[in-house]
Short mmCIF file of C-alpha atoms in Angstrom, two decimals:
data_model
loop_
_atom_site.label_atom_id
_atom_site.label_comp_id
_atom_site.label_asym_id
_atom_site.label_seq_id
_atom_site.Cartn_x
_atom_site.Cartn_y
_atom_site.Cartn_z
CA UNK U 2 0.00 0.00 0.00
CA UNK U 3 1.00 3.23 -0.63
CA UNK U 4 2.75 5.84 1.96
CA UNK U 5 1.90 9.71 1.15
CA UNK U 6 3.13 12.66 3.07
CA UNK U 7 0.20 14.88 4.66
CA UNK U 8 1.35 17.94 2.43
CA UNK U 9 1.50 15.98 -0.61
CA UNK U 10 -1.86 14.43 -0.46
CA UNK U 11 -3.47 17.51 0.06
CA UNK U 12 -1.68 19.77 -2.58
CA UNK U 13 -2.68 16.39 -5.23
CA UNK U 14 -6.49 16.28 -3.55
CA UNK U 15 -6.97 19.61 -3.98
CA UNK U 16 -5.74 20.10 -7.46
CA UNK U 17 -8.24 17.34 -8.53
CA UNK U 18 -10.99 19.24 -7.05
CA UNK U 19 -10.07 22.18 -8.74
CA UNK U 20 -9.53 20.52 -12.14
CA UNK U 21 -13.52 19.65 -11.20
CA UNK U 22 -14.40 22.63 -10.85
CA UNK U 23 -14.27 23.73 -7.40
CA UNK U 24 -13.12 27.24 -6.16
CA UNK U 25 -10.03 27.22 -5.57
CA UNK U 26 -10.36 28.01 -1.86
CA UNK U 27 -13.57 25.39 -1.76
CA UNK U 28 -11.13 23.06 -2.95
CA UNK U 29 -8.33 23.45 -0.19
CA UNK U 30 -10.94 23.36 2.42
CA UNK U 31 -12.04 19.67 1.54
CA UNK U 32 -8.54 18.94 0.52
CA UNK U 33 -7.58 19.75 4.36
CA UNK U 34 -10.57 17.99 5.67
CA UNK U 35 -10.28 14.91 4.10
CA UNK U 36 -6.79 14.59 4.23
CA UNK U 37 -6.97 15.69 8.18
CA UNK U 38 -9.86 13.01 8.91
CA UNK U 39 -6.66 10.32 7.22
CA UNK U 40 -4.28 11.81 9.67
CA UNK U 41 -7.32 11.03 12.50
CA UNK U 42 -7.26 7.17 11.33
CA UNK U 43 -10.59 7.39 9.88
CA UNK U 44 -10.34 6.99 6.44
CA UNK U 45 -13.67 5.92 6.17
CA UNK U 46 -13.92 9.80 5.92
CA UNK U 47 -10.67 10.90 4.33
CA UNK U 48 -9.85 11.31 0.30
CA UNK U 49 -11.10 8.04 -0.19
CA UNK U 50 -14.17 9.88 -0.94
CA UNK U 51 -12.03 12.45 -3.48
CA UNK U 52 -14.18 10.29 -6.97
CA UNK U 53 -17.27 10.30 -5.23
CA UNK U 54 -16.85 13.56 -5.32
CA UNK U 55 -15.94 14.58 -8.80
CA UNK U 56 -18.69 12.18 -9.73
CA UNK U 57 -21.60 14.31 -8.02
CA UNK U 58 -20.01 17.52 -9.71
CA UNK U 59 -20.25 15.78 -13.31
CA UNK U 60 -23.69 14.77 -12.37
CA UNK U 61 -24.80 18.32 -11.22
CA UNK U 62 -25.69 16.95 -8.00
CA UNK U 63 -22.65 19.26 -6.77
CA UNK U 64 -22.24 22.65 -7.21
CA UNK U 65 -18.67 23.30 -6.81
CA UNK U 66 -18.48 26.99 -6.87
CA UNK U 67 -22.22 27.38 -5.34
CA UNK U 68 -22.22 30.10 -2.29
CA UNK U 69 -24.22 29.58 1.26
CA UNK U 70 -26.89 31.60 2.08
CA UNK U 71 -27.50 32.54 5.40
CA UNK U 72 -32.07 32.48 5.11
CA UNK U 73 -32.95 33.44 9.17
CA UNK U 74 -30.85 35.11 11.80
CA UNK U 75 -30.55 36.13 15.27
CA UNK U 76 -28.14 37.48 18.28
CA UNK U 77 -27.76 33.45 18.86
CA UNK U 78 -29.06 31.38 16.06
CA UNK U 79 -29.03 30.92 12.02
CA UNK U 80 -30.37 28.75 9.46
CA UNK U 81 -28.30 28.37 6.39
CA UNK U 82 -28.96 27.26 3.00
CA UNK U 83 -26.00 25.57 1.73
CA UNK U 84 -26.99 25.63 -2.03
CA UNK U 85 -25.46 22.26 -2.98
CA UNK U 86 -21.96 23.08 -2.48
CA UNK U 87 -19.53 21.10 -0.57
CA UNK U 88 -20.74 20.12 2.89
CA UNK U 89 -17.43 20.95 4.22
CA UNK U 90 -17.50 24.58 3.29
CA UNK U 91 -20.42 24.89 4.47
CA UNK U 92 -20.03 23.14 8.21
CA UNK U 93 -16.70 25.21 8.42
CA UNK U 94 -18.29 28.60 7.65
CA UNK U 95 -21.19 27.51 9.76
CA UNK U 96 -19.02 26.29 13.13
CA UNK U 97 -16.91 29.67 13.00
CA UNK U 98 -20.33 31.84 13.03
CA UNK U 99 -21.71 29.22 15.62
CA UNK U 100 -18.36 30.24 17.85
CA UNK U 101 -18.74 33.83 16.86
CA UNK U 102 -22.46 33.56 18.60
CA UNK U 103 -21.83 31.98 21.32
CA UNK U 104 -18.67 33.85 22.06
CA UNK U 105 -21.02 37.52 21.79
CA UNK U 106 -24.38 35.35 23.56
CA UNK U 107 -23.14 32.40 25.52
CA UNK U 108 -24.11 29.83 22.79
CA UNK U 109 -24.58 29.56 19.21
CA UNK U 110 -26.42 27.35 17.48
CA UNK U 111 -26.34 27.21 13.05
CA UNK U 112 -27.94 24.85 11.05
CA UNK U 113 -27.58 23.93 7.40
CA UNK U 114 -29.24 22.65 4.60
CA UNK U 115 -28.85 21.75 0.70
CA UNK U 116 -25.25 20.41 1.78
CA UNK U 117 -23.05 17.98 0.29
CA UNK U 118 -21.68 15.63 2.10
CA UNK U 119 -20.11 17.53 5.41
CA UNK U 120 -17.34 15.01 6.24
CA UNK U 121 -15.97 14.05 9.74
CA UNK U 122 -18.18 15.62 12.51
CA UNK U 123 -15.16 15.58 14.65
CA UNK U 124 -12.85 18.49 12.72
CA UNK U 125 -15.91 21.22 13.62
CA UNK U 126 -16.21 20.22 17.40
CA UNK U 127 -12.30 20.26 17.15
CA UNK U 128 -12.46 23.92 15.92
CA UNK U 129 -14.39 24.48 18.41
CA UNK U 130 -12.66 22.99 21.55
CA UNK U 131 -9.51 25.34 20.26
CA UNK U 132 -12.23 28.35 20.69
CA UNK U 133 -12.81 27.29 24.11
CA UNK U 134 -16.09 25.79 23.65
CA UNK U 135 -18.52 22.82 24.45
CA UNK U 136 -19.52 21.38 21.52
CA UNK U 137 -22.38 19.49 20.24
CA UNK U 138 -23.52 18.54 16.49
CA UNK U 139 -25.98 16.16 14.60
CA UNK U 140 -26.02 15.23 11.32
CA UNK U 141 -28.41 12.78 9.11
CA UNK U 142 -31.53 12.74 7.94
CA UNK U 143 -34.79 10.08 7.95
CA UNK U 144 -36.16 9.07 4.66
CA UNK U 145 -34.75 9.84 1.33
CA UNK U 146 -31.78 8.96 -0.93
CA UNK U 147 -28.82 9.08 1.82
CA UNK U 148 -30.87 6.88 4.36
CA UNK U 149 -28.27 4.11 4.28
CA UNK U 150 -29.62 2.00 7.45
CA UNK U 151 -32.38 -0.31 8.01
CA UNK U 152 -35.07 0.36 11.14
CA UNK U 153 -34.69 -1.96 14.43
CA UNK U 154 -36.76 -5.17 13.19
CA UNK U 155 -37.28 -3.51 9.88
CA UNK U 156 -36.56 -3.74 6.76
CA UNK U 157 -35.51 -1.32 4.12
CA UNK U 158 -33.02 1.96 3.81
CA UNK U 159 -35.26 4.19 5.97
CA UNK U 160 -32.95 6.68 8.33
CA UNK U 161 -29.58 7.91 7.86
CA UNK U 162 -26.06 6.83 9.35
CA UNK U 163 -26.74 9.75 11.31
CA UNK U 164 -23.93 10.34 13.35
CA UNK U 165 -23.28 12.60 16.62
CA UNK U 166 -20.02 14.61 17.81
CA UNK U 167 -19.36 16.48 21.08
CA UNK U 168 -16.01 17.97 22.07
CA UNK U 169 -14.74 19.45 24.98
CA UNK U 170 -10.90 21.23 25.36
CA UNK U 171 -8.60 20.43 27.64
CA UNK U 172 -5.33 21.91 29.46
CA UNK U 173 -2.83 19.52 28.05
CA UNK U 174 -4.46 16.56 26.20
CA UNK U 175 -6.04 18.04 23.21
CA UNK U 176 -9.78 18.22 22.40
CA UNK U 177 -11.96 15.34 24.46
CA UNK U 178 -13.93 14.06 21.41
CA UNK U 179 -17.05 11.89 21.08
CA UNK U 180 -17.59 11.26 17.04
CA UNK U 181 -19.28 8.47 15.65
CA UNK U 182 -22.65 7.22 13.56
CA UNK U 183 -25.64 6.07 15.19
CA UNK U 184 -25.19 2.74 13.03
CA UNK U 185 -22.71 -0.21 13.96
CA UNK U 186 -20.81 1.34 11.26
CA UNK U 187 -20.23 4.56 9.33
CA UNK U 188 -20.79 3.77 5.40
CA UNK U 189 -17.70 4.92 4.58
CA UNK U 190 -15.57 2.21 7.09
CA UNK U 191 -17.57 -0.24 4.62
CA UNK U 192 -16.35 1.00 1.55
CA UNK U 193 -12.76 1.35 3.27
CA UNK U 194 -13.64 -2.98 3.92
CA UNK U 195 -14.04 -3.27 0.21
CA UNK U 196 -11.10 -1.32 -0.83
CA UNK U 197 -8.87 -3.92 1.16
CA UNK U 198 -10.79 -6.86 0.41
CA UNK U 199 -11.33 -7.74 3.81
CA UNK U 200 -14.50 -8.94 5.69
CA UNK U 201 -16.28 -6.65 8.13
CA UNK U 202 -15.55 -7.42 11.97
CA UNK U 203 -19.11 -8.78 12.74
CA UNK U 204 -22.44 -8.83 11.02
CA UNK U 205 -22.79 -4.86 10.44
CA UNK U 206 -25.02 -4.79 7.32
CA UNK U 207 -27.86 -6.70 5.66
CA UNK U 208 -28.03 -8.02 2.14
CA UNK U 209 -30.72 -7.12 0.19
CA UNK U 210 -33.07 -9.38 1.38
CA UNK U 211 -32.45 -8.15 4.80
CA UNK U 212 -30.01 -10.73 6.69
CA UNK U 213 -27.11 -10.22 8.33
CA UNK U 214 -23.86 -10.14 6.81
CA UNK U 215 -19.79 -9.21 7.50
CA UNK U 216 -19.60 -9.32 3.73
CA UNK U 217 -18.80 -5.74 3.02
CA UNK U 218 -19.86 -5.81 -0.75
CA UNK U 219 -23.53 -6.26 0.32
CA UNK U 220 -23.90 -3.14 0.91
CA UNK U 221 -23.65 -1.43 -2.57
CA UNK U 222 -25.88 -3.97 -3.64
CA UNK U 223 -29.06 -2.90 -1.99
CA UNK U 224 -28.22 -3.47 1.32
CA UNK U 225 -28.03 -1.63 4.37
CA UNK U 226 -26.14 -0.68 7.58
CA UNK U 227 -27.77 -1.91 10.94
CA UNK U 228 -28.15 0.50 14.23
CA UNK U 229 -25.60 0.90 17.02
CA UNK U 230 -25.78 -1.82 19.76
CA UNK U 231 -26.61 -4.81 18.21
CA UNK U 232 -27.18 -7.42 19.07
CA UNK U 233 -28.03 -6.87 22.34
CA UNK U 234 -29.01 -2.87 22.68
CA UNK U 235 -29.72 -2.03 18.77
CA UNK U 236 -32.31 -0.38 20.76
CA UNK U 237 -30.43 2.39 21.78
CA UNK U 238 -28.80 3.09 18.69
CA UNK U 239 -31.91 2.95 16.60
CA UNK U 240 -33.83 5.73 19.02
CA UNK U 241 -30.39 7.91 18.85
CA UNK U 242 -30.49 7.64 15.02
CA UNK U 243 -34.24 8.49 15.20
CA UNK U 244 -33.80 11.99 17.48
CA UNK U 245 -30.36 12.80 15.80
CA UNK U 246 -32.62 13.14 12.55
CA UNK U 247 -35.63 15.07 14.31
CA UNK U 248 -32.49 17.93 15.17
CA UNK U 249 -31.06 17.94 11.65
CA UNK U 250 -34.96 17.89 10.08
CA UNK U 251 -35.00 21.13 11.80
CA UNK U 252 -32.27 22.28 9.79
CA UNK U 253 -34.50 21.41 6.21
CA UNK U 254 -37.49 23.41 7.47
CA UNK U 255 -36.80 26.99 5.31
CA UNK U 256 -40.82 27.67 4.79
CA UNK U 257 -44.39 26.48 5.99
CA UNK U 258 -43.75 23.43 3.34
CA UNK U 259 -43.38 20.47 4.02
CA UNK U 260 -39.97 19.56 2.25
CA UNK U 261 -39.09 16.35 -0.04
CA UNK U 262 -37.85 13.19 1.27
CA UNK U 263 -34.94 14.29 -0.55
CA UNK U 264 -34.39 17.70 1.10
CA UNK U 265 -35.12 16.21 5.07
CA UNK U 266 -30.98 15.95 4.94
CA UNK U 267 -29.80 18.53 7.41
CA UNK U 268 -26.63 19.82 10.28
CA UNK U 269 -27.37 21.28 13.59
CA UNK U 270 -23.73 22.95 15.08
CA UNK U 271 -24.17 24.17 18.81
CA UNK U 272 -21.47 25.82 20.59
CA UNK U 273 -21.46 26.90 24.14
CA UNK U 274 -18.80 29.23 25.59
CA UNK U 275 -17.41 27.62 28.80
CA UNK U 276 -16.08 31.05 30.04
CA UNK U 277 -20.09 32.07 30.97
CA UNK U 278 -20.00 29.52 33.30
CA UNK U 279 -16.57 30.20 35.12
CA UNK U 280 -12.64 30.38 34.26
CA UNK U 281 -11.62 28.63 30.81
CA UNK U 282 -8.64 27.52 32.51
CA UNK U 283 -10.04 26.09 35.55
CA UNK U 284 -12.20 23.72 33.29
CA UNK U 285 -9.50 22.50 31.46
CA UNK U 286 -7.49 21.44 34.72
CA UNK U 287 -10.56 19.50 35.70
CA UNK U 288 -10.99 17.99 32.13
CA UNK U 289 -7.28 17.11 33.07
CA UNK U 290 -7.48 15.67 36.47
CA UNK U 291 -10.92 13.85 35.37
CA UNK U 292 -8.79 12.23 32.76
CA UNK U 293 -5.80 11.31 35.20
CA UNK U 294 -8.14 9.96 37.12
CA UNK U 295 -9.58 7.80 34.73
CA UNK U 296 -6.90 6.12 33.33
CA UNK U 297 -5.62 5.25 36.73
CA UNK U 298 -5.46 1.68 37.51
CA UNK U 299 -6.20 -0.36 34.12
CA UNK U 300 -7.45 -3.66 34.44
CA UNK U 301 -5.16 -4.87 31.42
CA UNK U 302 -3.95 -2.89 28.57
CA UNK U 303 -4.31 0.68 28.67
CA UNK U 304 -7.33 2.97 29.22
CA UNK U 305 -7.98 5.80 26.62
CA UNK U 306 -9.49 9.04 26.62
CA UNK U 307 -12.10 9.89 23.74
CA UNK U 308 -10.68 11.32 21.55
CA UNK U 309 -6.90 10.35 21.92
CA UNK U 310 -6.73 7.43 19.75
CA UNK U 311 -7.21 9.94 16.98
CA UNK U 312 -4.75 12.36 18.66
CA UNK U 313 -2.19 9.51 18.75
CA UNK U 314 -3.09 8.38 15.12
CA UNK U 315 -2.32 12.11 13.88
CA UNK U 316 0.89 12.01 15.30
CA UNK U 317 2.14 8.88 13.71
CA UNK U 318 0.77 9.97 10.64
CA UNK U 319 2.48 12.86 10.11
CA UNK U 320 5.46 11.94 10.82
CA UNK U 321 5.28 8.67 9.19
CA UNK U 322 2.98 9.84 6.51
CA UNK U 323 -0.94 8.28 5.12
CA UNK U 324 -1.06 4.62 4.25
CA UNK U 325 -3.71 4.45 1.28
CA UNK U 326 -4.85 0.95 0.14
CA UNK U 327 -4.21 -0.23 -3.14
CA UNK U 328 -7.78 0.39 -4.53
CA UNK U 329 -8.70 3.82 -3.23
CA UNK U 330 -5.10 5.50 -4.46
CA UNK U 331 -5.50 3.28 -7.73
CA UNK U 332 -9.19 5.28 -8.46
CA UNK U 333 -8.28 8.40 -6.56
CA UNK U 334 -4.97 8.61 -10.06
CA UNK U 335 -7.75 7.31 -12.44
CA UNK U 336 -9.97 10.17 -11.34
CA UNK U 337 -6.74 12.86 -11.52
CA UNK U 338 -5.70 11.43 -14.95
CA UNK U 339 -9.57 11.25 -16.15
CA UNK U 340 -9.19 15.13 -15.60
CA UNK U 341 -6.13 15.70 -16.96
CA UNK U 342 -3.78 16.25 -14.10
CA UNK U 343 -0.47 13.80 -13.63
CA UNK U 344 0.12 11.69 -10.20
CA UNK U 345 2.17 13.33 -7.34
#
């Protein structure tokens, strides 16, 4: 498999996107995220998704050069309309006005709507645990195209991955970081499955006619993910999946209408500044000692943080560089050369 250097990957990434037809500063912004979500160890999420890409601009299902609009706002709150564009422009313009609220009110809370897809939830609670806030954002939809997993003791693609991030800063150990899809899996850890041609861990999909599998190809074939917890609490991450997608169907709500199935596809970002509460600083000792205290005493093994398996993965990545398998860095230089542009 192939070893890239951070830099490299995201000077290449973005010059595809470009040669797309992305603005140029839309296209470093999801060359950075995806390459950054790599560095994180989830490349479910990183510039594996670079051709998926390029294939919703040449279907027009992207607009590449499309700018937000911000429809309602207040002192606290705003509702944007993301006009198709890159769901990463969008979330990062969106988290940097949610900080900007809550920084002048206490909290700030943005949605979004008409998005592509936004990318690891994680980078925008990272931004902002660096601001010095509490973070919490929902993302996902139920019903329509990009519902990807199949109801507790149902059948059919009926609610979205729908995942959930919440970050917290600390003094000395980075951002504290809860980040992952209401389903077993995130879609994208599937297609990362494929890409190696190896089996799943455990039974994390359905086929199409609605029975377990670890087979990761089933999935691309009309099947679908399963909820988080099973098999013993799929309850719980079924009714997660369900109220992450009543927040983000808040976010699709411009008018009186009733939107599409298509359109119920939304991103609620809430930030809360920690300083209303008390001293910045004193919080991020506590985060500190809470951890410390924590990881005290292991039964076997070590015990982690959240968050700080990504920290750690980061680390070793950039200094060691991004280790691609064979099939994603073998379509992400057919999709470069199918636009012209050489390899690295």
């Amino acid at each position: 498999m192939p070893i890239i250097i951070a830099d490299q990957l995201t000077n290449f990434i973005a010059r595809i996107l470009a040669a797309a037809g992305a603005r140029t500063d839309y296209a470093d912004i999801v060359a950075v995220h995806l390459v950054d979500a790599n560095l994180a160890g989830h490349d479910s999420h990183g510039v594996i998704r670079t051709p998926y890409y390029v294939r919703s601009i040449d279907k027009g299902e992207l607009h590449p050069t499309a700018e937000p609009d911000i429809l309602q706002e207040t002192a606290s709150m705003a509702q944007i309309c993301g006009n198709w564009t890159f769901g990463q422009v969008i979330a990062k313009g969106a988290t940097e006005l949610a900080i900007s609220k809550a920084r002048d009110q206490g909290v700030g809370l943005v949605s979004m709507y008409h998005e592509g897809h936004t990318g690891r939830l994680g980078t925008y609670a990272e931004m902002g645990a660096e601001a010095g806030m509490a973070s919490m954002i929902w993302d996902g939809c139920l019903g329509g195209p990009r519902s990807i997993v199949v109801p507790l003791n149902g059948t059919g693609r009926k609610i979205g991955a729908n995942p959930i991030a919440m970050g917290f800063p600390s003094e000395t150990y980075g951002t504290v970081l809860l980040d992952f899809a209401t389903s077993i899996s995130a879609a994208g850890k599937v297609m990362v499955a494929v890409d190696k041609g190896e089996q799943l861990p455990g039974e994390w999909i359905v086929d199409a006619d609605w029975q377990p599998t670890s087979d990761p190809t089933q999935l691309a074939k009309g099947g679908a993910l399963r909820p988080m917890g099973l098999p013993y609490v799929g309850h719980k991450g079924y009714a997660l999946a369900m109220m992450v997608g009543f927040f983000t169907l808040m976010a699709s709500l411009p008018s009186d209408k009733e939107p599409p199935l298509e359109d119920r596809w939304g991103t609620v970002i809430l930030m809360i500044d920690i300083s209303r509460f008390g001293a910045l600083d004193v919080f991020q000792r506590q985060v500190d000692t809470i951890i410390d205290f924590v990881k005290t005493d292991p039964l076997e093994g070590e015990v982690l943080y959240p968050g700080e398996v990504e920290a750690r993965n980061r680390q070793e990545r950039l200094a060691n560089g991004i280790n691609l398998p064979e099939a994603t860095w073998r379509e992400i230089l057919d999709c470069a050369e199918g636009l012209g542009l050489e390899g690295l």
